[in-house]
Amino acid sequence: MEQTTYLGFIPLLPLAGALVLGVMHVATCQGNRIAEKLYGILGCIGPVLSFILALKLFFSLKGLPAPDRFLTHEPFTWFSVGDLTVPMGFLADPLSSLMLLFVTFVGSLIHVYSIGYMAGDKNFGKFFAYLNLFLGSMLILVLGNSPLVMFVGWEGVGLCSYLLISFYSEERENVVAGNKAFIVNRIGDLGFVLGMAFLFWGIGADGFDYLSLKANAHNLTPALGITVCLLLFVGATGKSAQIPLYVWLPDAMAGPTPVSALIHAATMVTAGVYMVARFSFLYIEVPVAGTVVAWIGILTALLAAVFGMFQNDIKKILAYSTVSQLGYMFAGVGVAAYSAGIFHVFTHAFFKALLFLGAGSVILALHHQQNIWKMGGLKKKLPITYGTVLVGSLALAGCPPFAGFFSKDEILFSALATGHTGIWFIGVIVAGMTAYYTFRMFFVVFHGTPRDRHSYDHAQESPRVMTIPLIVLAIGAGFAGFLNFPAIFGGHQQVSHWLAPSLAEHHPDAGLGVEFLAIGGSVLAFVIGISIAYRKFFGGAEEPVYRGFCKFAANKFYVDELYATIIVRPYRFIGKAIRQMIEPYITDAPAQGVPWLYRMTGWVFKVVQVGYVRVYAIYMVIGLSIMSLLISQSLNL
Amino acid sequence: MEHLLINPGFPLLSTLIFLPLAGAFLLLPFKNDDTCRYISLGVTALVALISLLLIAGFDTTTARFQFAETRPWIETLNINYTIGVDGISLLLVVMTTLIMPFCVLASWSYIKVRVKPFMICLLVMETAMVGVFVALDFVLFYILWEAMLIPMYLLIGIWGGPRRIYASVKFFLYTLGGSILLLVAIIWLAKTNNFSFFIPDMMWQDYGFRAQILVFIAFFLAFAIKVPMFPFHTWLPAAHVEAPTAGSVILASILLKMGTYGFLRFALPIVPDATVALMPYVLWLSIAGIIYGGFTALAQQDMKKLIAYSSVGHMGFVTLGIFVLNKQGIEGAILQMINHGITTGALFLCVGMIYERTHSRELSVSAGVGKYMPVFVTFLAFFSLSSLGFPGTNSFVGEFMILAGTFKYDGVMHGNFPYLALAAIPGAVLAAAYMLRLLQKVVWGGTNNPDQSYLADLNWREIVTLAPFLLFVFWIGLGAQPFIDYMDTSVTVLLDNFNAHRAQAIALAGELLP
């Protein structure tokens, strides 16, 4: 394999941008500010150049014969001790190049959009520094050639997510949400680290990069294989917000909306799916682990869809839909349909980024109003936003032939074809729920009559710097599905074929009947979901008062409160108990006991030391008597 | 002597030892505070530059002691002035000399009274510290080891906070008490070795198992208190809280490393059989320290205490790495000693900078200063990330190596289940929790605090003080290999000798040895 030096520049360009912007911001935030335009332009340079390099990379890979589509760049050894050798290096293959393409593309668009969205913010420069830092870390995550390099990016994106969730730090709850995200992710990361350590223990001695690991995967014992796969998946549940660690993502909506679009919908949260696909050579060996992944995924999809149906905050609705769609992706990679999972990552990036940016456009038009029950009838006021969000909603809801339909259908078909009927069935139900909550949001926001007259009157369409990215993404959300047009309609499944060299995947053979059943189920679910939403919300509806199960679901089954009671509070209690009780009275007891002993001894002897010469004379007489007695005895006199 | 590579030319190590002492004498006639500051800065900076010659001239292919010097000292008792560095001590020596100029800089405006005696204490301290790491004669080692306590005692006792007397006495007596048995062990060892106090002579000898256990216990008390290992750590928070910034930095970055250095230099080669026999207890104490330190740090209101307890946890990782007795573990541990010196030293510098402005170490008082000190919080954020083991920073590499070593140890000792590694892992979540708590409070918290807009951001002196630490955080974090190369040969030979000795001992004693 030849060395491809420009691979390193793909993540380095945004990172350099982050450094420059960060220094500029820190140096000037106290005094005279630098013009926003300069920050905006500098902020966009890195991502756009990375996108161009990613395109170049894609075409040079395409020029190679399919089995040889691997390019590396290993600038130096990170660390090496005994049989543990970790190179600092990058690997470009079909899987990472596909990820690169949409990450840099969507990333660049969102950078451009942010110029409009963040205008006037006093931390404008900081925002772009963080956004660049995020993109650089995400590209390291995708391009890293070993699990450890991936982990650098993995933690880097987590850090940026934390920083950006807490971005509006005047509100204390935003800061708390940021902390929650970081610590919950950290719990997941422990799984990742342990998984890596087990992997090193098992087969790491002959090289700890993906290609060496892949070559040695067959040496992994089954027990170790299951352990590694499940531990890595624990890491994925943290980053990709799956049961039981999904709780941070809805709170993460505290960050600025472009952040929600880029980090908490299109790119970072899909890192877990990417990781499972990256380790497909391990997961394919242990189907049990895959089944666990698939079930956790589909149950998360169901749970999040239930929550999503009862939310009132437009961003929370989208957040739960993200959790739910991520569940689908895991269901896909869990049943060993890796290319289907990655394809859903790909299409989801377009339509979910579009929906968030559209929501951002609405929120900005209404002066940071996020409650959908304060909106209504915005179709006339925001025509471009309306049209693009409609495309995004249709894609999310799985309406053929929009992007989401093909990718979701591919996953459900794979589940059915590999005999996971239960997963397929739940998946279809969730598809119906998705259509319902998506169009509940859509109808309430854009149709009917305005619920808040004042903000409606002041609403106006966003500037072009924001609407053009919306339109571009809408085109993607509309047509990206055709890239993997199923064979049943005479397509070529180009994405699956492209990904094939990177993934250890067997395509299930299933008859036409299964294929039609899968498609029919999805379409039926979509139609039912959207028609219920149409009946209830199209003509306008008032904010409902939830009771019974609906209230329970609207409060997210009180999972946050449960975690606080059984995990957070005991942790704090232990810390407090140690500080106030154990440390001073038990651990430090010997250190305090010894001086006390000395003092007591001194006190006892003090009684004897009276200070009168006559008393000392008596001591002397007694001492001399004893001495002479002893001497006389020893001399046997 | 086959252990030494005598340095024929310029006595580099002696210069490093005695130049600071000479600087202390040089200060004596001066009265002006600023003159004393500049002279101290000049001397420590010169020492730092000279120490770079060690790095340049160090031969990484041999495990023998390099730049060695030996002179008769007390001939009647066969005590010599013998010094030298190998891969285990090299980085520690250089770290010591490099950190000292920044300790002077950190005291520039912090120390306002009795500047000259303060600087003299710092310089004497440096002499003793460099000496401890390079001494190859056990008496020389012991004298310097104890001599270090006096300037440190004065630093805390004179320039410390309100409870300085309590803290300094506790520090002095606790650490002194721990090392009394060390002296007994040294004399016994010398007696058994024909009255040679030369440390390499004592290594890999056959002392008998019971004697080894006793010697190990003497070593352990001295070194474990210094590290400090749980439950011998209670002097540390007290000393840190009261010490002036430079004192805290020296304490955290250098003094604590002497305990772990002692384990590597003495316990492993001199009493290997006892080390193996008692290893499990030491390992579980390390784990206890990691968890206990983490939980305690989580509940602190005092920033210095928080970082002090985090040190207990981090040093637990170091002892864990040493006593798993394999390459990844030990090299990770040495790297982690350096990392902890850099990161925790820098964190104490940061807290000192806040303290100079708000005159409080309370987290709640400092809450929200980030709004007015963006440069400061940028530094603080990077050092906090390093402290919680963020990949790309120095601590991650060290901790990962130790973890890999621990897994290996588990593989040998516990069959197929990594008890030890799993037990150490929750420490990482705790580290994230307490460091984030610190960072979040300082950067964003405290909307109720009175107006803090009078707070000035870092000046150039302070930026210059912190910037080199940041450089090393990322240098080691992204390219640790050059640092590992310096220690590799020495650690390899140490482990080879260790395993050879063990094989021999087992063959001789058969079933008698554990």
CSV table of C-alpha atoms in Angstrom, one decimal, chain B residues 85-376:
chain,number,residue,atom,x,y,z
B,85,VAL,CA,21.6,8.2,35.6
B,86,ASP,CA,20.0,5.4,33.8
B,87,GLY,CA,16.8,5.2,31.8
B,88,ILE,CA,14.7,5.1,34.9
B,89,SER,CA,16.0,8.2,36.5
B,90,LEU,CA,16.9,10.3,33.4
B,91,LEU,CA,13.5,11.7,32.6
B,92,LEU,CA,12.8,12.4,36.3
B,93,VAL,CA,16.0,14.4,36.7
B,94,VAL,CA,15.3,16.4,33.6
B,95,MET,CA,11.7,17.0,34.6
B,96,THR,CA,12.9,18.3,38.0
B,97,THR,CA,15.4,20.7,36.5
B,98,LEU,CA,12.9,21.9,33.9
B,99,ILE,CA,10.1,22.5,36.4
B,100,MET,CA,12.2,24.6,38.8
B,101,PRO,CA,12.4,27.8,36.7
B,102,PHE,CA,8.6,27.8,36.5
B,103,CYS,CA,8.4,27.4,40.2
B,104,VAL,CA,10.4,30.6,40.5
B,105,LEU,CA,8.2,32.3,38.0
B,106,ALA,CA,5.1,31.2,39.8
B,107,SER,CA,6.4,32.7,43.0
B,108,TRP,CA,7.3,36.0,41.4
B,109,SER,CA,4.4,38.0,42.7
B,110,TYR,CA,2.9,35.3,45.0
B,111,ILE,CA,5.7,35.5,47.5
B,112,LYS,CA,5.8,39.1,48.8
B,113,VAL,CA,7.6,38.7,52.1
B,114,ARG,CA,11.0,37.1,52.8
B,115,VAL,CA,11.7,36.6,49.2
B,116,LYS,CA,15.4,35.8,49.6
B,117,PRO,CA,14.9,32.9,52.1
B,118,PHE,CA,12.1,31.6,50.0
B,119,MET,CA,14.4,31.4,46.9
B,120,ILE,CA,17.2,29.9,49.0
B,121,CYS,CA,14.8,27.1,50.1
B,122,LEU,CA,13.8,26.5,46.5
B,123,LEU,CA,17.4,26.2,45.4
B,124,VAL,CA,18.4,23.9,48.2
B,125,MET,CA,15.4,21.9,47.4
B,126,GLU,CA,16.6,21.5,43.8
B,127,THR,CA,20.0,20.3,44.9
B,128,ALA,CA,18.4,17.6,47.2
B,129,MET,CA,15.9,16.5,44.6
B,130,VAL,CA,18.3,16.1,41.7
B,131,GLY,CA,20.7,14.3,44.2
B,132,VAL,CA,18.0,11.8,45.2
B,133,PHE,CA,17.4,10.8,41.6
B,134,VAL,CA,21.0,10.3,40.7
B,135,ALA,CA,22.5,9.0,44.0
B,136,LEU,CA,24.0,5.5,43.7
B,137,ASP,CA,25.3,5.3,47.2
B,138,PHE,CA,22.7,4.4,49.7
B,139,VAL,CA,24.0,6.7,52.4
B,140,LEU,CA,24.1,9.6,50.0
B,141,PHE,CA,20.6,8.8,48.9
B,142,TYR,CA,19.3,8.6,52.4
B,143,ILE,CA,20.9,11.9,53.5
B,144,LEU,CA,19.5,13.7,50.5
B,145,TRP,CA,16.1,12.0,50.9
B,146,GLU,CA,15.9,13.4,54.4
B,147,ALA,CA,17.5,16.7,53.6
B,148,MET,CA,14.7,17.4,51.2
B,149,LEU,CA,12.2,17.6,54.1
B,150,ILE,CA,13.8,20.6,55.7
B,151,PRO,CA,13.4,23.2,52.9
B,152,MET,CA,9.9,21.8,52.2
B,153,TYR,CA,9.0,22.1,55.8
B,154,LEU,CA,10.1,25.7,55.8
B,155,LEU,CA,8.3,26.4,52.5
B,156,ILE,CA,5.0,25.2,54.0
B,157,GLY,CA,5.7,26.5,57.5
B,158,ILE,CA,6.7,30.0,56.7
B,159,TRP,CA,5.0,30.9,53.4
B,160,GLY,CA,2.0,28.7,53.9
B,161,GLY,CA,-1.7,29.3,54.6
B,162,PRO,CA,-3.4,29.7,57.9
B,163,ARG,CA,-3.0,26.2,59.2
B,164,ARG,CA,0.6,26.0,58.0
B,165,ILE,CA,2.2,24.9,61.2
B,166,TYR,CA,-0.2,21.9,61.6
B,167,ALA,CA,0.4,21.0,57.9
B,168,SER,CA,4.2,21.3,57.9
B,169,VAL,CA,4.6,19.4,61.1
B,170,LYS,CA,2.3,16.7,59.9
B,171,PHE,CA,4.2,16.5,56.6
B,172,PHE,CA,7.6,16.4,58.3
B,173,LEU,CA,6.8,13.9,61.0
B,174,TYR,CA,4.7,11.6,58.8
B,175,THR,CA,7.4,11.3,56.1
B,176,LEU,CA,10.3,11.2,58.5
B,177,GLY,CA,8.6,8.5,60.6
B,178,GLY,CA,8.2,6.5,57.5
B,179,SER,CA,11.8,6.5,56.5
B,180,ILE,CA,13.3,5.6,59.9
B,181,LEU,CA,13.1,1.9,59.1
B,182,LEU,CA,14.7,2.6,55.7
B,183,LEU,CA,17.9,3.6,57.5
B,184,VAL,CA,17.9,0.3,59.5
B,185,ALA,CA,17.3,-1.6,56.2
B,186,ILE,CA,20.2,0.3,54.5
B,187,ILE,CA,22.7,-0.5,57.3
B,188,TRP,CA,21.6,-4.2,57.4
B,189,LEU,CA,21.9,-4.4,53.6
B,190,ALA,CA,25.4,-2.8,53.7
B,191,LYS,CA,26.5,-5.1,56.5
B,192,THR,CA,25.4,-8.2,54.5
B,193,ASN,CA,27.3,-6.9,51.4
B,194,ASN,CA,30.7,-6.5,53.0
B,195,PHE,CA,29.9,-2.9,54.0
B,196,SER,CA,29.4,-1.7,50.5
B,197,PHE,CA,26.8,1.1,50.3
B,198,PHE,CA,27.0,1.0,46.5
B,199,ILE,CA,23.4,0.4,45.4
B,200,PRO,CA,24.0,-1.8,42.4
B,201,ASP,CA,26.1,-4.1,44.6
B,202,MET,CA,23.0,-4.8,46.7
B,203,MET,CA,20.8,-5.8,43.8
B,204,TRP,CA,20.0,-9.4,42.8
B,205,GLN,CA,21.6,-10.9,45.9
B,206,ASP,CA,20.4,-13.8,47.9
B,207,TYR,CA,19.3,-12.5,51.2
B,208,GLY,CA,16.9,-15.2,52.2
B,209,PHE,CA,13.2,-14.9,52.1
B,210,ARG,CA,12.4,-13.7,55.6
B,211,ALA,CA,15.0,-11.0,55.5
B,212,GLN,CA,13.7,-9.8,52.2
B,213,ILE,CA,10.2,-9.5,53.6
B,214,LEU,CA,11.5,-7.4,56.4
B,215,VAL,CA,13.5,-5.2,54.1
B,216,PHE,CA,10.6,-4.8,51.8
B,217,ILE,CA,8.4,-3.7,54.7
B,218,ALA,CA,11.0,-1.0,55.6
B,219,PHE,CA,11.1,0.1,51.9
B,220,PHE,CA,7.4,0.0,51.6
B,221,LEU,CA,6.7,2.3,54.6
B,222,ALA,CA,9.2,4.9,53.4
B,223,PHE,CA,8.1,4.9,49.8
B,224,ALA,CA,4.4,4.3,50.2
B,225,ILE,CA,4.1,7.3,52.5
B,226,LYS,CA,6.0,9.4,50.0
B,227,VAL,CA,3.9,8.4,47.0
B,228,PRO,CA,1.5,8.6,48.9
B,229,MET,CA,-0.4,5.3,48.7
B,230,PHE,CA,-3.8,4.8,50.3
B,231,PRO,CA,-4.1,4.8,53.4
B,232,PHE,CA,-0.9,6.7,54.0
B,233,HIS,CA,-2.0,9.8,52.1
B,234,THR,CA,-3.5,12.0,54.8
B,235,TRP,CA,-0.5,14.2,55.1
B,236,LEU,CA,-0.8,15.2,51.4
B,237,PRO,CA,-4.0,17.2,51.3
B,238,ALA,CA,-3.0,19.1,54.4
B,239,ALA,CA,0.4,19.9,53.0
B,240,HIS,CA,-0.9,20.9,49.6
B,241,VAL,CA,-3.6,23.1,50.9
B,242,GLU,CA,-1.3,25.1,53.0
B,243,ALA,CA,1.8,25.2,50.8
B,244,PRO,CA,2.5,28.2,48.6
B,245,THR,CA,2.1,27.5,44.8
B,246,ALA,CA,5.7,26.6,44.2
B,247,GLY,CA,5.6,24.3,47.2
B,248,SER,CA,2.6,22.5,45.9
B,249,VAL,CA,4.1,22.2,42.4
B,250,ILE,CA,7.3,20.7,43.8
B,251,LEU,CA,5.4,18.4,46.1
B,252,ALA,CA,3.1,17.1,43.4
B,253,SER,CA,5.4,17.1,40.4
B,254,ILE,CA,8.7,15.9,42.0
B,255,LEU,CA,8.5,14.8,45.6
B,256,LEU,CA,5.7,12.3,45.1
B,257,LYS,CA,7.7,10.7,42.3
B,258,MET,CA,10.5,9.8,44.7
B,259,GLY,CA,8.3,7.2,46.3
B,260,THR,CA,7.5,5.4,43.1
B,261,TYR,CA,11.1,5.9,41.9
B,262,GLY,CA,12.2,4.2,45.2
B,263,PHE,CA,10.0,1.2,44.4
B,264,LEU,CA,11.6,0.8,41.0
B,265,ARG,CA,15.2,1.5,42.0
B,266,PHE,CA,15.3,-0.4,45.3
B,267,ALA,CA,12.3,-2.7,46.0
B,268,LEU,CA,12.3,-4.5,42.7
B,269,PRO,CA,16.1,-5.3,42.3
B,270,ILE,CA,17.0,-5.7,46.0
B,271,VAL,CA,14.2,-7.7,47.3
B,272,PRO,CA,12.6,-9.3,44.2
B,273,ASP,CA,11.2,-12.4,46.0
B,274,ALA,CA,9.5,-10.3,48.7
B,275,THR,CA,8.2,-8.1,45.9
B,276,VAL,CA,6.5,-11.0,44.3
B,277,ALA,CA,5.2,-12.3,47.5
B,278,LEU,CA,3.6,-9.0,48.6
B,279,MET,CA,2.8,-7.7,45.2
B,280,PRO,CA,-1.0,-8.6,45.3
B,281,TYR,CA,-1.4,-6.5,48.5
B,282,VAL,CA,0.4,-3.5,46.9
B,283,LEU,CA,-1.7,-3.9,43.8
B,284,TRP,CA,-5.0,-3.9,45.6
B,285,LEU,CA,-3.9,-0.9,47.7
B,286,SER,CA,-3.2,0.9,44.4
B,287,ILE,CA,-6.7,0.1,43.3
B,288,ALA,CA,-8.1,1.3,46.6
B,289,GLY,CA,-6.2,4.5,46.1
B,290,ILE,CA,-7.5,5.1,42.6
B,291,ILE,CA,-11.1,4.6,43.7
B,292,TYR,CA,-10.8,6.3,47.1
B,293,GLY,CA,-8.9,9.3,45.8
B,294,GLY,CA,-11.5,9.7,43.0
B,295,PHE,CA,-14.5,9.6,45.3
B,296,THR,CA,-12.9,11.9,47.8
B,297,ALA,CA,-11.9,14.4,45.1
B,298,LEU,CA,-15.5,14.4,43.9
B,299,ALA,CA,-16.7,15.8,47.3
B,300,GLN,CA,-14.1,18.5,47.8
B,301,GLN,CA,-14.9,22.2,48.0
B,302,ASP,CA,-11.3,23.3,48.1
B,303,MET,CA,-9.6,23.3,44.7
B,304,LYS,CA,-6.2,22.4,46.1
B,305,LYS,CA,-7.7,19.5,48.0
B,306,LEU,CA,-9.5,18.3,45.0
B,307,ILE,CA,-6.3,18.2,43.0
B,308,ALA,CA,-4.4,16.6,45.9
B,309,TYR,CA,-6.9,13.8,46.1
B,310,SER,CA,-6.8,13.4,42.4
B,311,SER,CA,-3.0,12.9,42.8
B,312,VAL,CA,-3.7,10.0,45.2
B,313,GLY,CA,-5.8,8.4,42.4
B,314,HIS,CA,-3.2,9.1,39.7
B,315,MET,CA,-0.3,7.8,41.8
B,316,GLY,CA,-2.4,4.7,42.4
B,317,PHE,CA,-2.2,4.1,38.6
B,318,VAL,CA,1.6,4.5,38.8
B,319,THR,CA,2.1,2.0,41.6
B,320,LEU,CA,-0.3,-0.3,39.8
B,321,GLY,CA,1.9,-0.1,36.7
B,322,ILE,CA,5.1,-0.8,38.6
B,323,PHE,CA,3.8,-3.8,40.5
B,324,VAL,CA,2.2,-5.6,37.6
B,325,LEU,CA,5.9,-6.3,36.7
B,326,ASN,CA,5.8,-6.2,33.0
B,327,LYS,CA,7.1,-3.9,30.3
B,328,GLN,CA,3.9,-2.1,29.5
B,329,GLY,CA,3.1,-1.6,33.1
B,330,ILE,CA,6.5,-0.3,34.2
B,331,GLU,CA,7.2,1.9,31.2
B,332,GLY,CA,3.7,3.2,31.5
B,333,ALA,CA,4.3,3.9,35.1
B,334,ILE,CA,7.5,5.9,34.4
B,335,LEU,CA,5.7,7.8,31.7
B,336,GLN,CA,2.8,8.5,34.0
B,337,MET,CA,5.2,9.8,36.7
B,338,ILE,CA,6.3,12.4,34.1
B,339,ASN,CA,2.8,13.0,33.0
B,340,HIS,CA,1.5,13.5,36.5
B,341,GLY,CA,4.4,15.9,37.1
B,342,ILE,CA,3.4,18.0,34.1
B,343,THR,CA,-0.3,17.9,34.5
B,344,THR,CA,-0.8,18.2,38.2
B,345,GLY,CA,2.0,20.7,38.5
B,346,ALA,CA,0.3,22.8,35.9
B,347,LEU,CA,-3.0,22.5,37.7
B,348,PHE,CA,-1.5,23.7,40.9
B,349,LEU,CA,0.0,26.6,39.0
B,350,CYS,CA,-3.5,27.4,37.7
B,351,VAL,CA,-5.0,27.3,41.2
B,352,GLY,CA,-2.2,29.5,42.5
B,353,MET,CA,-3.1,32.0,39.8
B,354,ILE,CA,-6.7,32.1,40.9
B,355,TYR,CA,-5.7,32.4,44.5
B,356,GLU,CA,-3.5,35.4,43.8
B,357,ARG,CA,-6.6,37.1,42.4
B,358,THR,CA,-9.4,36.0,44.7
B,359,HIS,CA,-7.4,35.1,47.8
B,360,SER,CA,-9.5,32.0,48.2
B,361,ARG,CA,-9.1,28.4,47.2
B,362,GLU,CA,-12.8,27.7,47.6
B,363,LEU,CA,-14.4,26.4,44.5
B,364,SER,CA,-17.6,28.5,45.1
B,365,VAL,CA,-15.6,31.7,45.3
B,366,SER,CA,-13.8,31.1,42.1
B,367,ALA,CA,-16.9,30.0,40.3
B,368,GLY,CA,-17.5,32.0,37.2
B,369,VAL,CA,-14.0,33.6,36.9
B,370,GLY,CA,-13.8,32.1,33.4
B,371,LYS,CA,-16.0,34.9,32.0
B,372,TYR,CA,-13.3,37.4,32.8
B,373,MET,CA,-10.3,35.2,32.2
B,374,PRO,CA,-10.6,33.5,28.9
B,375,VAL,CA,-6.9,32.8,28.5
B,376,PHE,CA,-6.7,31.3,31.9
